[in-house]
Amino acid sequence: AQSVTQPDIHITVSEGASLELRCNYSYGATPYLFWYVQSPGQGLQLLLKYFSGDTLVQGIKGFEAEFKRSQSSFNLRKPSVHWSDAAEYFCALNTGTASKLTFGTGTRLQVTL
Amino acid sequence: AAGVIQSPRHLIKEKRETATLKCYPIPRHDTVYWYQQGPGQDPQFLISFYEKMQSDKGSIPDRFSAQQFSDYHSELNMSSLELGDSALYFCASSLAGGPSTDTQYFGPGTRLTVL
C-alpha cells in the first residue's frame, strides 16, 4: 500500500524568507505526485504535479518541487514567501489513471510579518 | 475556466436523517471522486466513478451510496446520519487517459454538520 509522510505539522516563516515543505512517499514504483494548498474552510487548489521527466517542476504562485527518487521525496519550495501563502499544504500521490489520491497529513504554514 | 461545482455548500442535518450531496465535474471530465475531510485531518477517499461505473471504493460506510449519472454529475447519498459524519465533503474530477490529463481538480466542498 502507498503512503505519504509530511514530517512537519506546523511551520512558521517570516515574510520574504525562503520555504521548504517536506514530503516523503512510500510506493513500489514511481507514483504520480502532487502538492495541493487549502485555505481555511476552502477547497484544495493544485499547486503542481510530477508524472515523469524533469525532476524539478514549476507550479503556480512561484512554487516549485523537486522529485528525488533516491530519497523518495517530493519537497515543495518557494524562494520568497508572501503573507498570502499562509495555508495548509498537502502532498499527495496516486498510482495511475483514475486512481484515488493518498494524502499526507498536511503542513500548516504560518507567515509572520 | 469552469471548475467543479458542488451543492449545497453548507448542510445541517439531525441525527438519523438523510443527506444528498451533488457534484458537477469540469466539462469533458469523465471521472469523479469523493473525499471526506474531518476537522484538522487530511482528505480520505470514499469512492470514485469512471464513465458512470464505480471504479474504486475506499472507507465509505455502508450507510453511504453514490452514483454517476449520464451527464457525468455525481450524487453522494448519506443515510442514518451520525454525529461523526460531520465533515467537509469534497468532489474532484479528472479526465482519464494518461498522466498529462489525469489530474484531480477539487470543488469547494460541502460542509455537513450533523446535530
Coordinates of C-alpha atoms in Angstrom, one line a residue:
Chain A
A1 CA 0.0 0.0 0.0
Q2 CA 1.2 3.5 -0.7
S3 CA 1.6 6.2 1.9
V4 CA 2.7 9.9 2.2
T5 CA 4.5 11.4 5.1
Q6 CA 4.7 15.1 5.8
P7 CA 7.0 15.3 8.9
D8 CA 6.3 18.9 9.7
I9 CA 2.8 19.6 11.2
H10 CA 3.4 23.3 11.5
I11 CA 5.9 25.7 10.1
T12 CA 6.4 29.4 10.7
V13 CA 8.4 31.6 8.4
S14 CA 8.9 35.3 8.1
E15 CA 7.5 37.1 5.0
G16 CA 10.2 37.2 2.4
A17 CA 12.1 34.2 3.7
S18 CA 12.5 31.0 1.8
L19 CA 10.3 28.0 2.4
E20 CA 10.7 24.2 2.0
L21 CA 8.0 21.8 3.0
R22 CA 9.0 18.2 3.2
C23 CA 7.2 15.2 1.7
N24 CA 8.2 11.6 1.6
Y25 CA 6.3 8.8 0.0
S26 CA 6.3 5.0 0.1
Y27 CA 5.3 3.1 -3.1
G28 CA 6.9 0.2 -5.0
A29 CA 7.3 2.2 -8.2
T30 CA 7.3 5.9 -9.2
P31 CA 4.0 7.4 -8.3
Y32 CA 2.3 10.5 -9.6
L33 CA 3.0 13.2 -7.1
F34 CA 1.0 16.4 -6.3
W35 CA 1.0 19.4 -4.0
Y36 CA -2.3 21.0 -3.1
V37 CA -2.9 24.1 -0.9
Q38 CA -6.0 24.6 1.2
S39 CA -7.1 27.9 2.9
P40 CA -9.3 27.5 5.9
G41 CA -12.7 26.1 5.0
Q42 CA -11.9 26.2 1.3
G43 CA -11.3 23.6 -1.3
L44 CA -8.0 22.1 -2.4
Q45 CA -6.1 24.0 -5.1
L46 CA -3.5 22.2 -7.2
L47 CA 0.0 23.8 -7.0
L48 CA 2.0 21.5 -9.1
K49 CA 2.4 17.9 -10.2
Y50 CA 5.0 15.4 -11.2
F51 CA 4.4 12.5 -13.6
S52 CA 7.8 11.9 -15.2
G53 CA 10.6 13.6 -16.9
D54 CA 12.3 16.7 -15.5
T55 CA 12.5 16.2 -11.7
L56 CA 12.2 19.9 -11.0
V57 CA 8.6 21.0 -11.6
Q58 CA 7.3 24.5 -11.6
G59 CA 3.9 25.4 -10.3
I60 CA 1.6 28.3 -9.7
K61 CA 2.3 31.2 -7.3
G62 CA 6.0 30.8 -7.6
F63 CA 6.2 27.3 -6.1
E64 CA 8.5 24.5 -7.3
A65 CA 9.1 21.0 -6.2
E66 CA 11.9 18.5 -6.8
F67 CA 11.4 14.8 -7.1
K68 CA 14.2 12.7 -5.7
R69 CA 13.8 9.0 -6.4
S70 CA 16.7 8.0 -4.2
Q71 CA 15.2 9.8 -1.2
S72 CA 11.5 9.0 -2.1
S73 CA 10.9 12.7 -1.6
F74 CA 9.0 15.5 -3.3
N75 CA 9.7 18.6 -1.4
L76 CA 8.0 21.9 -2.1
R77 CA 10.0 25.1 -2.2
K78 CA 9.4 28.8 -2.6
P79 CA 12.2 31.4 -2.6
S80 CA 10.3 34.2 -1.0
V81 CA 7.1 33.7 1.0
H82 CA 4.2 36.1 0.9
W83 CA 1.7 36.6 3.8
S84 CA -1.0 35.3 1.5
D85 CA 0.8 31.9 1.3
A86 CA -0.4 31.1 4.8
A87 CA -2.5 27.9 4.5
E88 CA -2.4 24.2 4.8
Y89 CA -0.3 22.3 2.3
F90 CA -0.9 18.7 1.3
C91 CA 1.4 16.4 -0.5
A92 CA -0.4 13.6 -2.3
L93 CA 0.2 10.7 -4.6
N94 CA -1.7 8.4 -6.9
T95 CA -0.6 5.3 -8.8
G96 CA -2.2 5.7 -12.2
T97 CA -5.1 6.8 -14.3
A98 CA -8.3 7.3 -12.4
S99 CA -6.8 6.2 -9.1
K100 CA -7.5 7.7 -5.8
L101 CA -5.3 10.3 -4.1
T102 CA -3.5 9.4 -0.9
F103 CA -2.7 12.4 1.1
G104 CA -0.2 13.3 3.7
T105 CA -1.4 14.7 7.0
G106 CA -0.6 18.3 5.8
T107 CA 1.7 21.1 6.9
R108 CA 0.2 24.3 8.3
L109 CA 2.2 27.3 7.2
Q110 CA 2.1 30.4 9.2
V111 CA 3.7 33.6 7.8
T112 CA 4.8 36.4 10.2
L113 CA 5.1 39.9 9.0
Chain B
A1 CA -12.2 28.2 -16.8
A2 CA -15.1 26.1 -15.4
G3 CA -14.5 24.4 -12.2
V4 CA -16.0 21.6 -10.2
I5 CA -19.4 22.6 -8.7
Q6 CA -20.7 21.2 -5.5
S7 CA -24.1 21.8 -3.9
P8 CA -25.1 22.6 -1.4
R9 CA -22.2 24.4 0.1
H10 CA -23.5 24.0 3.6
L11 CA -25.9 21.5 5.1
I12 CA -27.2 21.0 8.6
K13 CA -29.0 17.8 9.4
E14 CA -30.2 16.0 12.5
K15 CA -29.0 12.5 13.6
R16 CA -30.6 9.7 11.6
E17 CA -31.7 12.0 8.8
T18 CA -30.6 11.6 5.2
A19 CA -28.5 13.9 3.0
T20 CA -27.7 14.2 -0.7
L21 CA -24.6 15.9 -1.9
K22 CA -24.2 16.8 -5.6
C23 CA -21.2 17.2 -7.7
Y24 CA -20.9 18.6 -11.3
P25 CA -17.5 17.9 -12.8
I26 CA -15.5 20.1 -15.1
P27 CA -16.9 19.8 -18.6
R28 CA -15.5 16.8 -20.5
H29 CA -14.2 15.2 -17.4
D30 CA -15.3 11.6 -17.1
T31 CA -14.1 10.6 -13.6
V32 CA -15.5 11.8 -10.3
Y33 CA -14.0 11.2 -6.8
W34 CA -15.5 11.8 -3.4
Y35 CA -13.4 12.6 -0.3
Q36 CA -14.2 13.2 3.3
Q37 CA -12.2 15.6 5.4
G38 CA -12.7 15.7 9.1
P39 CA -11.7 18.7 11.3
G40 CA -7.9 19.0 11.2
Q41 CA -7.5 15.9 9.1
D42 CA -6.4 15.1 5.6
P43 CA -8.9 14.2 2.9
Q44 CA -9.9 10.5 2.9
F45 CA -11.0 8.8 -0.3
L46 CA -14.6 7.5 -0.3
I47 CA -15.5 6.4 -3.8
S48 CA -14.9 7.1 -7.4
F49 CA -16.6 6.6 -10.8
Y50 CA -15.3 6.4 -14.3
E51 CA -17.7 6.6 -17.2
K52 CA -20.7 6.1 -14.8
M53 CA -19.3 2.9 -13.3
Q54 CA -17.8 2.6 -9.9
S55 CA -14.1 2.4 -10.3
D56 CA -12.7 2.3 -6.7
K57 CA -14.0 2.2 -3.2
G58 CA -12.4 3.4 -0.1
S59 CA -13.5 3.8 3.5
I60 CA -17.1 4.6 2.7
P61 CA -19.7 3.5 5.3
D62 CA -22.4 1.1 4.1
R63 CA -24.9 3.9 5.0
F64 CA -23.5 5.9 2.1
S65 CA -24.1 5.3 -1.5
A66 CA -23.2 7.2 -4.7
Q67 CA -23.7 7.1 -8.4
Q68 CA -22.6 8.9 -11.5
F69 CA -25.3 9.9 -14.0
S70 CA -25.4 10.0 -17.8
D71 CA -24.4 13.7 -17.7
Y72 CA -21.4 12.8 -15.5
H73 CA -22.6 14.6 -12.4
S74 CA -22.5 12.5 -9.3
E75 CA -24.5 12.3 -6.1
L76 CA -23.5 11.1 -2.7
N77 CA -26.4 9.8 -0.6
M78 CA -25.9 9.5 3.1
S79 CA -28.5 7.9 5.3
S80 CA -28.9 7.4 9.1
L81 CA -26.5 10.3 9.7
E82 CA -24.3 10.2 12.8
L83 CA -22.5 13.0 14.6
G84 CA -19.2 11.6 13.2
D85 CA -20.4 12.2 9.7
S86 CA -19.9 16.0 10.3
A87 CA -17.1 16.9 7.9
L88 CA -16.2 18.6 4.6
Y89 CA -17.0 16.5 1.6
F90 CA -15.1 17.2 -1.5
C91 CA -15.7 16.1 -5.0
A92 CA -12.9 16.1 -7.6
S93 CA -12.9 15.4 -11.3
S94 CA -10.4 14.3 -13.8
L95 CA -10.1 13.3 -17.4
A96 CA -8.8 9.7 -17.7
G97 CA -6.4 8.9 -20.4
G98 CA -2.9 9.4 -19.3
P99 CA -0.7 11.3 -16.9
S100 CA -0.9 14.6 -18.7
T101 CA -4.7 14.8 -18.3
D102 CA -5.4 12.7 -15.3
T103 CA -5.1 15.4 -12.6
Q104 CA -7.8 15.7 -10.0
Y105 CA -9.4 19.1 -9.6
F106 CA -11.4 19.8 -6.5
G107 CA -14.6 21.5 -5.9
P108 CA -15.1 23.9 -3.0
G109 CA -16.7 21.2 -0.8
T110 CA -19.9 20.7 1.1
R111 CA -19.7 21.3 4.8
L112 CA -22.1 18.9 6.5
T113 CA -23.0 19.4 10.1
V114 CA -24.9 16.7 11.9
L115 CA -26.7 17.8 15.1

